[in-house]
Structure formats: C-alpha cells, structure tokens
C-alpha cells in the first residue's frame, strides 16, 4: 500500500470515529432535551404527559438515573405507589450517592406506612450524610412511634450535637426517660437545661414532676421561678394553684385562681375550660364545703368577661352542677340574648330551659329560633314544650305543618304521624289516633314505637287483642330487652288468658328496667295473682305502690286491697 492509500485509510477511520462521536453527542443531547421537556411537564402538573415521555426515554436511555427519578415522581403524583417506589429504587441504584433520590424514596415508604423501610433508608442516608438533621428528626419520630426508646435517645444525642440543646429536645428526652422509668435522669435533664437556659416551660415541667412526687416546696419554687421569668405563664400559674389545692390551702388556691382569671393574655376559652374541668373533677361535697370560694371564682370570670359566651356557659354549667338551676338558666339565656345569631347558644339555652321545665319559655324561644334558623330540631323541642303544657292540638298542628313542609323526609313524616296518633289518644279520639298510626305504619310497617302504642291502646279498650298481640310481638322481636315493649306484650297475653306465657315475659322485663315502672310492676303482680302466686304478687304490688307517687295508677290502692281481701289477706 502506497503512502496515498494509507493516508486515505486513516482519513476514513477518523471520519467514521468522528461520525460515531457526533451521533452519540446528538443522542445524549436529545435525551437531555426530552428530559427537560418532561421535567417542565411535571412542574406544570401534567403528570400523565410527563410520564409518557419519560417511559419512552427510560427505554432509550435505561442508565439515566434522572429519567427514573422523575418517572417515579410522576407515578407518585398519579397515585401509583408501587411503580413510584420501583422507579425511585432504580434511580438510587444508578446513583447510590444521591441524597435526594434516597430521601424521596424514604418519603414514599413513609406514605405507604412501611416504617421499617423508612428507618433503613434514613439510617443509610445518615451513614453517608451525617449532617442532615431533618433525617435525624424523622428517625426520632419513627423510633418514638415504635417505642424504640434507646434508639430515640441516641438520635436525640446526635440532634443536639448538630443543632445544640433546645427546649423541644429536652422535653422529648424527659418524656422518653419517664417512659423508661428512669425518673432521676429525666428530672436531671430538665435541671441541666434550666441551668444553661432559664425557661418557664422547663421550670413548669420540673414543678409538675416534683408535684407528682409530693415535693410541694420544690414544686412551688419551680413555679415561682417560672413566673419570675414570665409573670403570665399559664402552666406555672395553674401548677402553682394545684400545689395549694392538693395541700388543701384553699385561701391561697382561690387567690392563685384569681390571678389566672385576671390574666389578660389567657384566652377566655382556656379559663372556662379549666374552671369547668375543676368543677367536674372535684367531689361535689368538697365544692359545697368551699362554695363561697368557687362562687367567687366563677363570678370573677363572668365579671371579667361579661359578654363572652365561654364565660357565661362555664358559669351556667357550674350553677347547674351545684343545684342552682335558675342561676344557670340566667347565664345561658343571657348568652343566647347577646348572640341571637349563634345556633349553639340558642340550642344550649333551650336545652337548659327544658331541664328547668320552664315550658312557656321553651315554647316561645323555639318559635323564635325556628323562624330565625329554620332548623327542624326546634320544632321537636316545641312539640315537647306543647306536650308538657298539655296543648295537644298545638302538637298536632306542628306535626301536620312538618309533614306538608318535608313530605319526602320519610323518617320525619312517620314520626309526625306517630306523635299525631299519641296526641289524638290523649284527647280521647281513638279513631283519629289509629288512623294516624296506620299512616305511620304504611311508611314503615316495622316502626316499633307505633306498633307498641297501637297495641297497648287496643288492649286498654279490650278489642282486637289478637291484632294487638301480633303487632306487639314484632316490637319484642326487634328489641327483646325493651321493658316497655315486653310489658305491652305480656299484658296482652294476660288479657288473652295466657298468664303462664306472660310470666316469663314480665320476669325478663323486670331485669331490664321494669322495676322502675309502677305500671309494669302492677301488671306483673296481676299476672302472678291470676296464677295463684299471691305472696309474690303482694311483693310486686308493694313495689308498685312505692313507685306510684304521682298517682299514675289512680285506683291502685283500692284494687290491691280488694284483690287481697278476696283471698283473705
């Protein structure tokens, strides 16, 4: 080969190499451009389009870790957790030293609830990136979740080496050590921190610890130091008051509470919550013994915040709990009148008026409330008020209004027909009562309250007893432990002369509240009398008489006397 041929050959080889190099460069440049396009789509939340482009790139450039990373992010955003984890694992395998690949993979494991995998990933990250405190915090949370307290303590040590001591870290260390029953180390952790950085929060925790150990002097000293640091620090104020309460130093306790109530930086809700919790948690006898002091605290709360619903509600609840219902009503009605637009205050006011049985006021407020809020519940309250006021016609009118207003609300409609039936019965109009009951049962043939009342009223009239028994049987099949339904069924059996069948029904009723009803006790006694079990009948009649204090059974005494006379007793 001459020199000319050799030179041509070298040029062809160089040209081929150059073409291969340029082709590779063009391919790499094309991958990078398409990757940038996919990332732009991802950033614009076009996850499906981004995924489609990246899926193509993953086949063309399977060793490109960034492709797999963003493909994993797309799958995560599209809700495909398994695919997302698979792709991010691939990215991390291709570039095992990339912090963000591992971090996002750990996030996916955490979202999937795979705590062990998160721990493995985070521990792996820390081995390579020991200065990443955010990973330490994540690990700390996971260790605490798994109750791996020794590991949590080591994580706290590492956090403090990197970030320095902090209140939060100290509180966490204290809680962990307490869980491990290492109480001396726990309190020492608080003491050590406070020696360096005086903190009302840490001092209050120290006070709480000493209080739990019945070290009142140490506890009080901590609270006092906390208050010297921050005079309005609420946990210290309340902790200090607890020292006095537990030591039965009530004058000092109430003085401490006065400071709490007067503290302008404490939300009224917090004041009300504390006073309410104290009242609910203490022995009523203790409150009664120191009622003047508790009264003064509650009055102070209302005087300090006369127009605040939290203060008024707290006071109302306190007076109700201590047997002064009228004062409680005054507080709730004041709150309702101050804020007529508040549904909660209106409801609370009506409910306490119902407890106080101030039915005319309940009626008037329910009418006004329904006009204002159009809430059907107020009509239910109104019906209760009219019932206790014996205005049965008003209950019927209200129910008919509700049926016309809400004809498609079948639960409401059947309940209204039930109430209409009850009211007609009280008005002595059985025919209209049964018509109303039939309409309710047409909506729901298994509606137990109507079936029971219908059956019982038929039994009172002594008619259609087999029909009554059939209806009553459905109620005890639905609610086998309902004493009222059992009484109706047992009484109808008695009227049909089936006293042996009736007896076990009444025995069952007695186990589930029947002994609280004079009527049910009387019915059971009648069944026992019919069976010739006179002594036992007499026992139950005695109990019935004791329960018949309001004359629910007007002829009870005379009837029992006649029954006993008939058997020579």
Coordinates of C-alpha atoms in Angstrom, one line a residue:
X1 CA 0.0 0.0 0.0
X2 CA 1.5 3.3 -1.0
X3 CA 1.5 6.4 1.1
X4 CA -1.5 7.9 -0.6
X5 CA -3.6 4.8 0.1
X6 CA -2.5 4.8 3.7
X7 CA -3.4 8.4 4.2
X8 CA -6.9 7.9 2.7
X9 CA -7.5 4.9 5.0
X10 CA -6.6 7.0 8.1
X11 CA -8.9 9.7 7.0
X12 CA -11.8 7.3 6.6
X13 CA -11.2 5.8 10.0
X14 CA -11.0 9.3 11.6
X15 CA -14.2 10.3 9.8
X16 CA -16.1 7.2 11.0
X17 CA -15.0 7.8 14.6
X18 CA -16.0 11.4 14.3
X19 CA -19.4 10.5 13.0
X20 CA -19.9 8.0 15.8
X21 CA -18.8 10.6 18.4
X22 CA -21.2 13.2 16.9
X23 CA -24.0 10.7 16.7
X24 CA -23.5 9.8 20.4
X25 CA -23.4 13.5 21.3
X26 CA -26.5 14.2 19.4
X27 CA -28.3 11.3 21.1
X28 CA -27.2 12.4 24.6
X29 CA -28.3 16.0 23.7
X30 CA -31.7 14.7 22.5
X31 CA -32.2 12.7 25.7
X32 CA -31.3 15.8 27.9
X33 CA -33.7 18.0 25.9
X34 CA -36.5 15.5 26.2
X35 CA -35.8 15.1 29.9
X36 CA -36.0 18.8 30.3
X37 CA -39.4 18.8 28.5
X38 CA -40.6 16.0 30.8
X39 CA -39.5 18.0 33.9
X40 CA -41.3 21.0 32.6
X41 CA -44.5 19.0 32.2
X42 CA -44.0 17.6 35.7
X43 CA -43.6 21.1 37.2
X44 CA -46.8 22.2 35.4
X45 CA -48.6 19.3 36.9
X46 CA -49.1 17.5 33.6
X47 CA -48.0 14.2 35.2
X48 CA -49.6 11.8 32.7
X49 CA -47.9 13.5 29.7
X50 CA -44.6 13.7 31.6
X51 CA -44.9 10.0 32.4
X52 CA -45.5 9.0 28.8
X53 CA -42.4 10.9 27.6
X54 CA -40.3 9.5 30.4
X55 CA -41.4 6.0 29.7
X56 CA -40.1 6.3 26.2
X57 CA -36.8 7.8 27.5
X58 CA -36.4 5.0 30.0
X59 CA -36.2 2.5 27.1
X60 CA -33.9 4.7 25.1
X61 CA -31.6 5.7 28.0
X62 CA -32.1 3.0 30.7
X63 CA -28.9 4.1 32.5
X64 CA -30.1 7.7 33.0
X65 CA -30.9 8.0 36.7
X66 CA -32.7 11.3 36.3
X67 CA -35.2 9.7 34.0
X68 CA -36.1 7.1 36.5
X69 CA -36.2 9.7 39.3
X70 CA -38.8 11.9 37.6
X71 CA -40.7 8.9 36.3
X72 CA -41.0 7.8 39.9
X73 CA -42.2 11.3 40.9
X74 CA -44.9 11.2 38.2
X75 CA -46.1 7.8 39.3
X76 CA -46.3 9.0 42.9
X77 CA -48.4 12.1 41.9
X78 CA -50.7 9.8 39.8
X79 CA -51.3 7.6 42.9
X80 CA -49.3 4.6 41.7
X81 CA -47.2 4.0 44.8
X82 CA -45.7 0.6 43.9
X83 CA -44.5 1.9 40.5
X84 CA -43.2 5.1 42.1
X85 CA -41.1 3.1 44.6
X86 CA -39.8 0.8 41.9
X87 CA -38.6 3.7 39.7
X88 CA -37.0 5.6 42.6
X89 CA -35.2 2.5 43.7
X90 CA -33.8 2.2 40.2
X91 CA -32.6 5.8 40.3
X92 CA -31.0 5.2 43.6
X93 CA -29.2 2.1 42.3
X94 CA -27.9 4.0 39.3
X95 CA -26.6 6.9 41.6
X96 CA -26.3 5.4 45.1
X97 CA -24.7 8.7 46.4
X98 CA -27.6 11.0 45.5
X99 CA -29.2 12.3 48.7
X100 CA -32.5 13.4 47.1
X101 CA -33.1 10.0 45.4
X102 CA -32.9 8.3 48.8
X103 CA -34.8 11.0 50.5
X104 CA -37.8 10.8 48.2
X105 CA -37.7 7.0 48.3
X106 CA -37.9 7.2 52.1
X107 CA -40.9 9.6 51.7
X108 CA -42.7 7.1 49.6
X109 CA -42.1 4.3 52.0
X110 CA -43.4 6.6 54.8
X111 CA -46.6 7.4 52.8
X112 CA -47.1 3.6 52.3
X113 CA -46.8 3.0 56.0
X114 CA -43.6 0.9 55.7
X115 CA -41.9 2.3 58.7
X116 CA -39.1 -0.4 58.8
X117 CA -38.1 0.5 55.2
X118 CA -38.1 4.2 56.1
X119 CA -35.8 3.5 59.0
X120 CA -33.5 1.5 56.8
X121 CA -33.4 4.3 54.2
X122 CA -32.9 7.1 56.8
X123 CA -30.1 5.2 58.6
X124 CA -28.4 4.6 55.2
X125 CA -28.7 8.3 54.4
X126 CA -27.2 9.3 57.8
X127 CA -24.3 7.0 57.3
X128 CA -23.4 9.0 54.2
X129 CA -24.8 12.4 55.2
X130 CA -24.4 12.7 59.0
X131 CA -25.2 16.4 59.0
X132 CA -28.7 16.0 57.7
X133 CA -30.7 16.9 60.9
X134 CA -34.0 16.7 59.2
X135 CA -33.4 12.9 58.7
X136 CA -32.5 12.6 62.4
X137 CA -35.8 14.2 63.3
X138 CA -37.7 11.8 61.1
X139 CA -35.8 8.9 62.6
X140 CA -36.6 10.2 66.1
X141 CA -40.3 10.3 65.3
X142 CA -40.2 6.7 64.0
X143 CA -38.3 5.4 66.9
X144 CA -40.8 7.0 69.3
X145 CA -43.7 5.6 67.2
X146 CA -42.1 2.1 67.6
X147 CA -41.3 2.7 71.3
X148 CA -37.6 2.1 70.5
X149 CA -36.7 4.5 73.3
X150 CA -33.0 3.7 73.5
X151 CA -32.6 4.4 69.8
X152 CA -34.6 7.6 70.2
X153 CA -32.2 8.7 73.0
X154 CA -29.2 8.2 70.7
X155 CA -31.0 10.1 67.9
X156 CA -31.6 13.0 70.4
X157 CA -27.9 12.9 71.3
X158 CA -27.0 13.3 67.6
X159 CA -29.5 16.1 67.1
X160 CA -28.1 18.1 70.0
X161 CA -24.5 17.5 68.7
X162 CA -25.5 19.1 65.4
X163 CA -28.2 21.6 66.4
X164 CA -27.4 22.3 70.1
X165 CA -29.7 22.0 73.1
X166 CA -33.3 23.0 72.7
X167 CA -36.5 23.1 74.8
X168 CA -38.2 20.6 72.5
X169 CA -35.3 18.1 72.6
X170 CA -35.2 18.4 76.4
X171 CA -38.9 17.9 76.7
X172 CA -38.7 14.8 74.4
X173 CA -35.7 13.4 76.4
X174 CA -37.7 13.9 79.6
X175 CA -40.7 12.1 78.3
X176 CA -38.6 9.2 77.0
X177 CA -36.8 8.8 80.2
X178 CA -40.0 8.8 82.1
X179 CA -41.3 6.1 79.8
X180 CA -38.3 4.1 80.7
X181 CA -38.9 4.7 84.5
X182 CA -35.5 6.5 84.7
X183 CA -37.1 9.3 86.7
X184 CA -33.9 10.7 88.2
X185 CA -32.3 11.0 84.8
X186 CA -35.5 12.6 83.5
X187 CA -35.6 15.4 86.1
X188 CA -31.8 15.9 85.8
X189 CA -32.3 16.5 82.1
X190 CA -34.7 19.4 82.9
X191 CA -32.4 20.7 85.6
X192 CA -29.3 20.7 83.3
X193 CA -31.1 22.5 80.6
X194 CA -32.5 25.1 83.0
X195 CA -29.1 25.7 84.4
X196 CA -28.0 26.9 80.9
X197 CA -31.2 28.4 79.6
X198 CA -33.8 29.6 82.1
X199 CA -37.1 28.5 80.6
X200 CA -40.6 28.9 82.1
X201 CA -41.7 25.9 80.2
X202 CA -39.0 23.6 81.6
X203 CA -39.4 25.1 85.0
X204 CA -43.1 24.3 84.9
X205 CA -42.3 20.7 83.9
X206 CA -40.0 20.5 86.8
X207 CA -42.7 21.8 89.1
X208 CA -45.2 19.2 87.7
X209 CA -42.6 16.4 88.3
X210 CA -42.0 17.5 91.9
X211 CA -45.7 17.9 92.5
X212 CA -46.3 14.3 91.3
X213 CA -43.6 13.2 93.8
X214 CA -45.5 15.2 96.6
X215 CA -42.5 17.5 97.0
X216 CA -44.6 20.7 97.4
X217 CA -41.8 23.1 98.4
X218 CA -39.6 22.2 95.4
X219 CA -42.6 22.3 93.1
X220 CA -43.7 25.7 94.4
X221 CA -40.1 27.0 94.0
X222 CA -40.1 25.9 90.3
X223 CA -43.4 27.5 89.6
X224 CA -42.4 30.8 91.3
X225 CA -39.1 30.9 89.4
X226 CA -41.1 30.3 86.1
X227 CA -43.4 33.2 87.0
X228 CA -40.4 35.5 87.8
X229 CA -39.2 34.7 84.3
X230 CA -42.6 35.2 82.7
X231 CA -45.3 36.5 85.0
X232 CA -48.2 35.4 82.8
X233 CA -47.1 31.9 82.0
X234 CA -50.3 29.9 82.4
X235 CA -49.0 26.4 83.1
X236 CA -47.0 27.8 86.0
X237 CA -50.0 29.8 87.4
X238 CA -52.2 26.7 87.2
X239 CA -49.4 24.4 88.6
X240 CA -48.9 26.8 91.5
X241 CA -52.7 26.7 92.2
X242 CA -52.6 22.9 92.2
X243 CA -50.0 22.9 94.9
X244 CA -52.3 24.8 97.1
X245 CA -55.4 22.8 96.2
X246 CA -53.7 19.4 96.9
X247 CA -52.3 20.8 100.1
X248 CA -55.9 22.0 101.0
X249 CA -54.6 25.5 101.3
X250 CA -57.8 26.9 99.8
X251 CA -57.4 30.6 100.5
X252 CA -54.1 30.5 98.6
X253 CA -55.7 28.3 95.9
X254 CA -58.5 30.7 95.2
X255 CA -56.1 33.6 95.2
X256 CA -54.0 31.8 92.6
X257 CA -57.1 31.2 90.5
X258 CA -57.9 34.9 90.7
X259 CA -54.6 35.7 89.1
X260 CA -55.4 33.2 86.4
X261 CA -58.8 34.6 85.7
X262 CA -57.4 38.2 85.7
X263 CA -54.6 37.3 83.3
X264 CA -55.4 39.2 80.1
X265 CA -53.1 37.0 78.0
X266 CA -55.1 33.8 78.7
X267 CA -57.9 33.1 76.2
X268 CA -61.3 33.1 77.8
X269 CA -62.0 29.6 76.4
X270 CA -58.9 28.3 78.3
X271 CA -60.2 29.9 81.6
X272 CA -63.6 28.5 81.1
X273 CA -62.2 25.0 80.2
X274 CA -60.1 25.0 83.4
X275 CA -62.8 26.1 85.7
X276 CA -65.3 23.6 84.1
X277 CA -62.8 20.7 84.4
X278 CA -62.1 21.5 88.1
X279 CA -65.8 21.6 88.8
X280 CA -66.4 18.3 87.0
X281 CA -63.4 16.5 88.6
X282 CA -63.8 17.5 92.2
X283 CA -66.1 15.8 94.8
X284 CA -69.4 17.8 95.0
X285 CA -69.1 17.7 98.8
X286 CA -65.8 19.5 98.5
X287 CA -67.2 22.1 96.2
X288 CA -70.1 22.5 98.6
X289 CA -67.7 22.9 101.5
X290 CA -65.9 25.7 99.7
X291 CA -68.7 27.0 97.7
X292 CA -68.1 30.7 98.5
X293 CA -64.6 30.4 97.1
X294 CA -65.7 28.6 93.9
X295 CA -68.6 31.1 93.6
X296 CA -66.2 34.0 93.7
X297 CA -64.0 32.4 91.0
X298 CA -67.0 31.9 88.7
X299 CA -68.4 35.4 89.4
X300 CA -65.0 36.8 88.7
X301 CA -64.8 35.1 85.4
X302 CA -68.2 36.5 84.3
X303 CA -67.4 40.0 85.7
X304 CA -64.1 40.0 83.8
X305 CA -65.8 38.7 80.6
X306 CA -69.4 39.7 80.9
X307 CA -70.2 39.3 77.2
X308 CA -68.2 36.2 76.5
X309 CA -70.2 33.0 75.7
X310 CA -67.4 30.8 77.1
X311 CA -67.5 32.6 80.5
X312 CA -71.3 32.6 80.6
X313 CA -71.5 28.9 79.6
X314 CA -69.0 27.9 82.2
X315 CA -70.9 29.8 84.9
X316 CA -74.2 28.4 83.7
X317 CA -72.8 24.9 83.9
X318 CA -71.3 25.5 87.3
X319 CA -74.6 26.8 88.8
X320 CA -76.5 23.9 87.2
X321 CA -74.0 21.3 88.6
X322 CA -74.2 22.9 92.1
X323 CA -78.0 22.7 92.2
X324 CA -78.8 26.3 91.3
X325 CA -80.7 25.8 88.1
X326 CA -82.3 29.2 87.9
X327 CA -78.9 30.9 88.1
X328 CA -77.6 28.5 85.4
X329 CA -80.6 29.4 83.2
X330 CA -79.9 33.1 83.7
X331 CA -76.4 32.6 82.3
X332 CA -77.4 30.6 79.3
X333 CA -80.3 32.9 78.4
X334 CA -78.0 36.0 78.7
X335 CA -75.6 34.3 76.3
X336 CA -78.4 33.5 73.9
X337 CA -79.8 37.0 74.0
X338 CA -76.4 38.6 73.5
X339 CA -75.7 36.5 70.4
X340 CA -79.1 35.7 68.8
X341 CA -77.3 34.7 65.6
X342 CA -75.5 31.8 67.4
X343 CA -77.2 28.5 66.8
X344 CA -75.1 26.8 69.6
X345 CA -76.1 29.4 72.2
X346 CA -79.7 29.2 71.2
X347 CA -79.8 25.4 71.5
X348 CA -77.9 25.5 74.8
X349 CA -80.4 28.0 76.2
X350 CA -83.5 26.0 75.1
X351 CA -82.0 22.7 76.5
X352 CA -81.4 24.1 80.0
X353 CA -84.8 25.7 80.0
X354 CA -86.2 22.2 79.2
X355 CA -84.1 20.8 82.2
X356 CA -85.7 23.5 84.3
X357 CA -89.1 22.6 83.0
X358 CA -89.8 26.2 82.1
X359 CA -92.1 25.2 79.3
X360 CA -93.7 28.5 78.3
X361 CA -90.2 30.0 77.8
X362 CA -89.1 26.9 75.9
X363 CA -92.2 27.3 73.6
X364 CA -91.6 31.0 72.9
X365 CA -87.9 30.5 72.3
X366 CA -88.4 27.5 70.0
X367 CA -90.9 29.5 67.8
X368 CA -88.4 32.4 67.5
X369 CA -85.5 30.1 66.9
X370 CA -87.3 28.2 64.1
X371 CA -88.2 31.5 62.4
X372 CA -84.5 32.5 62.7
X373 CA -82.7 29.3 61.8
X374 CA -85.3 27.2 60.0
X375 CA -83.8 24.1 61.8
X376 CA -86.4 21.3 62.2
X377 CA -84.9 20.3 65.6
X378 CA -86.6 23.4 67.2
X379 CA -90.0 22.0 66.1
X380 CA -89.2 18.8 68.0
X381 CA -88.4 20.9 71.1
X382 CA -91.5 22.9 70.5
X383 CA -93.6 19.7 70.5
X384 CA -92.1 18.7 73.8
X385 CA -93.0 22.1 75.3
X386 CA -96.6 21.9 74.0
X387 CA -96.9 18.3 75.2
X388 CA -95.9 19.3 78.8
X389 CA -98.2 22.4 78.5
X390 CA -101.0 19.9 77.6
X391 CA -101.6 21.8 74.4
X392 CA -102.0 18.6 72.3
X393 CA -103.8 20.4 69.5
X394 CA -100.6 22.5 69.0
X395 CA -98.5 19.4 68.7
X396 CA -100.9 18.1 66.0
X397 CA -100.7 21.4 64.1
X398 CA -96.9 21.5 64.2
X399 CA -96.7 17.9 63.0
X400 CA -99.1 18.5 60.1
X401 CA -97.0 21.6 59.2
X402 CA -93.8 19.5 59.2
X403 CA -95.5 16.8 57.0
X404 CA -96.6 19.4 54.5
X405 CA -93.1 21.1 54.6
X406 CA -91.0 17.9 54.3
X407 CA -93.2 15.3 52.5
X408 CA -90.1 13.4 51.2
X409 CA -88.4 13.1 54.6
X410 CA -90.0 9.7 55.5
X411 CA -88.4 9.4 58.9
X412 CA -89.7 12.8 59.9
X413 CA -93.2 12.1 58.4
X414 CA -93.6 8.7 60.1
X415 CA -92.5 10.2 63.4
X416 CA -95.0 13.1 63.0
X417 CA -97.9 10.6 62.3
X418 CA -96.8 8.7 65.4
X419 CA -97.0 11.9 67.5
X420 CA -100.3 12.9 66.0
X421 CA -101.7 9.5 66.9
X422 CA -100.4 9.9 70.5
X423 CA -102.0 13.3 70.8
X424 CA -105.3 12.2 69.5
X425 CA -105.3 9.4 72.0
X426 CA -104.6 11.9 74.8
X427 CA -107.5 13.9 73.5
X428 CA -109.7 10.8 73.7
X429 CA -110.1 10.4 70.0
X430 CA -109.1 6.8 69.4
X431 CA -110.4 6.7 65.9
X432 CA -108.2 9.5 64.7
X433 CA -105.3 8.1 66.7
X434 CA -105.5 4.7 64.9
X435 CA -105.8 6.5 61.5
X436 CA -102.6 8.3 62.2
X437 CA -100.8 5.2 63.4
X438 CA -101.9 3.4 60.2
X439 CA -100.3 6.2 58.1
X440 CA -97.1 5.8 60.0
X441 CA -97.1 2.0 59.6
X442 CA -97.8 2.4 55.9
X443 CA -94.4 4.2 55.6
X444 CA -92.6 1.7 57.9
X445 CA -94.6 -1.5 58.9
X446 CA -91.9 -2.4 61.5
X447 CA -91.9 1.0 63.3
X448 CA -91.8 -0.3 66.9
X449 CA -92.9 2.9 68.8
X450 CA -96.2 3.0 66.8
X451 CA -96.7 -0.8 66.9
X452 CA -96.3 -0.7 70.7
X453 CA -98.6 2.2 71.4
X454 CA -101.2 1.0 68.9
X455 CA -101.2 -2.5 70.5
X456 CA -101.3 -1.1 74.1
X457 CA -104.2 1.3 73.4
X458 CA -106.2 -1.6 71.7
X459 CA -105.5 -3.7 74.9
X460 CA -106.8 -0.8 77.1
X461 CA -110.0 -0.9 75.1
X462 CA -110.1 -4.7 75.2
X463 CA -110.6 -5.0 71.5
X464 CA -108.8 -6.6 68.6
X465 CA -106.5 -8.3 71.0
X466 CA -105.1 -10.8 68.5
X467 CA -104.2 -8.0 66.2
X468 CA -102.6 -6.2 69.2
X469 CA -100.7 -9.3 70.1
X470 CA -99.3 -9.6 66.6
X471 CA -98.2 -6.0 66.5
X472 CA -96.6 -6.2 70.0
X473 CA -94.7 -9.4 69.1
X474 CA -92.9 -7.5 66.3
X475 CA -91.6 -5.0 68.8
X476 CA -90.1 -7.5 71.1
X477 CA -88.5 -9.4 68.2
X478 CA -86.9 -6.1 67.2
X479 CA -85.9 -5.1 70.7
X480 CA -86.0 -8.1 73.0
X481 CA -84.7 -6.2 76.1
X482 CA -87.1 -3.2 75.9
X483 CA -89.0 -3.3 79.1
X484 CA -91.9 -1.2 77.8
X485 CA -92.4 -3.4 74.8
X486 CA -92.2 -6.5 77.0
X487 CA -94.8 -5.1 79.3
X488 CA -97.2 -4.5 76.5
X489 CA -96.7 -8.0 75.1
X490 CA -97.0 -9.6 78.5
X491 CA -100.1 -7.7 79.4
X492 CA -101.9 -8.6 76.1
X493 CA -101.1 -12.3 76.8
X494 CA -102.7 -11.8 80.3
X495 CA -105.8 -10.3 78.7
X496 CA -106.0 -13.3 76.4
X497 CA -105.8 -15.6 79.5
X498 CA -102.3 -16.8 78.7
X499 CA -100.8 -16.0 82.1
X500 CA -98.3 -18.8 82.0
X501 CA -96.8 -17.4 78.8
X502 CA -97.0 -13.9 80.2
X503 CA -95.0 -14.6 83.4
X504 CA -91.5 -15.2 81.8
X505 CA -92.1 -12.1 79.6
X506 CA -92.6 -10.0 82.7
X507 CA -89.7 -11.7 84.5
X508 CA -87.5 -10.6 81.6
X509 CA -88.9 -7.1 81.7
X510 CA -88.0 -6.8 85.4
X511 CA -84.4 -7.4 84.6
X512 CA -84.3 -4.6 82.1
X513 CA -85.9 -1.7 83.9
X514 CA -89.4 -2.9 84.6
X515 CA -88.9 -2.4 88.3
X516 CA -88.7 1.3 87.8
X517 CA -92.3 1.5 86.5
X518 CA -95.3 1.4 88.7
X519 CA -97.5 0.2 85.8
X520 CA -95.2 -2.7 84.9
X521 CA -94.9 -3.8 88.5
X522 CA -98.7 -3.7 88.8
X523 CA -99.1 -5.7 85.6
X524 CA -96.7 -8.4 86.7
X525 CA -98.5 -8.6 90.1
X526 CA -101.8 -9.1 88.3
X527 CA -100.3 -11.9 86.3
X528 CA -98.9 -13.6 89.4
X529 CA -102.2 -13.1 91.2
X530 CA -104.0 -14.8 88.3
X531 CA -101.6 -17.7 88.6
X532 CA -102.3 -18.0 92.3
X533 CA -98.8 -16.8 93.4
X534 CA -100.4 -14.5 95.9
X535 CA -97.4 -13.8 98.2
X536 CA -95.2 -12.9 95.2
X537 CA -98.0 -10.8 93.8
X538 CA -98.2 -8.9 97.0
X539 CA -94.4 -8.2 96.9
X540 CA -94.7 -6.6 93.5
X541 CA -97.8 -4.7 94.4
X542 CA -95.9 -3.2 97.4
X543 CA -93.2 -2.1 95.0
X544 CA -95.8 -0.7 92.6
X545 CA -97.3 1.4 95.4
X546 CA -93.9 2.8 96.3
X547 CA -93.4 3.9 92.7
X548 CA -96.9 5.3 92.3
X549 CA -96.0 8.6 94.0
X550 CA -97.6 10.8 91.3
X551 CA -100.8 8.7 91.0
X552 CA -100.0 7.2 87.6
X553 CA -102.4 4.3 88.6
X554 CA -105.3 6.1 90.4
X555 CA -107.1 3.0 91.6
X556 CA -104.0 1.0 92.6
X557 CA -104.6 1.0 96.4
X558 CA -108.3 0.2 96.3
X559 CA -107.8 -2.5 93.6
X560 CA -105.0 -4.2 95.5
X561 CA -107.0 -4.1 98.8
X562 CA -109.9 -5.7 97.0
X563 CA -107.7 -8.4 95.5
X564 CA -106.1 -9.3 98.9
X565 CA -109.5 -9.2 100.6
X566 CA -110.7 -11.7 98.1
X567 CA -108.0 -14.2 99.1
X568 CA -108.4 -13.5 102.8
X569 CA -105.3 -11.3 103.3

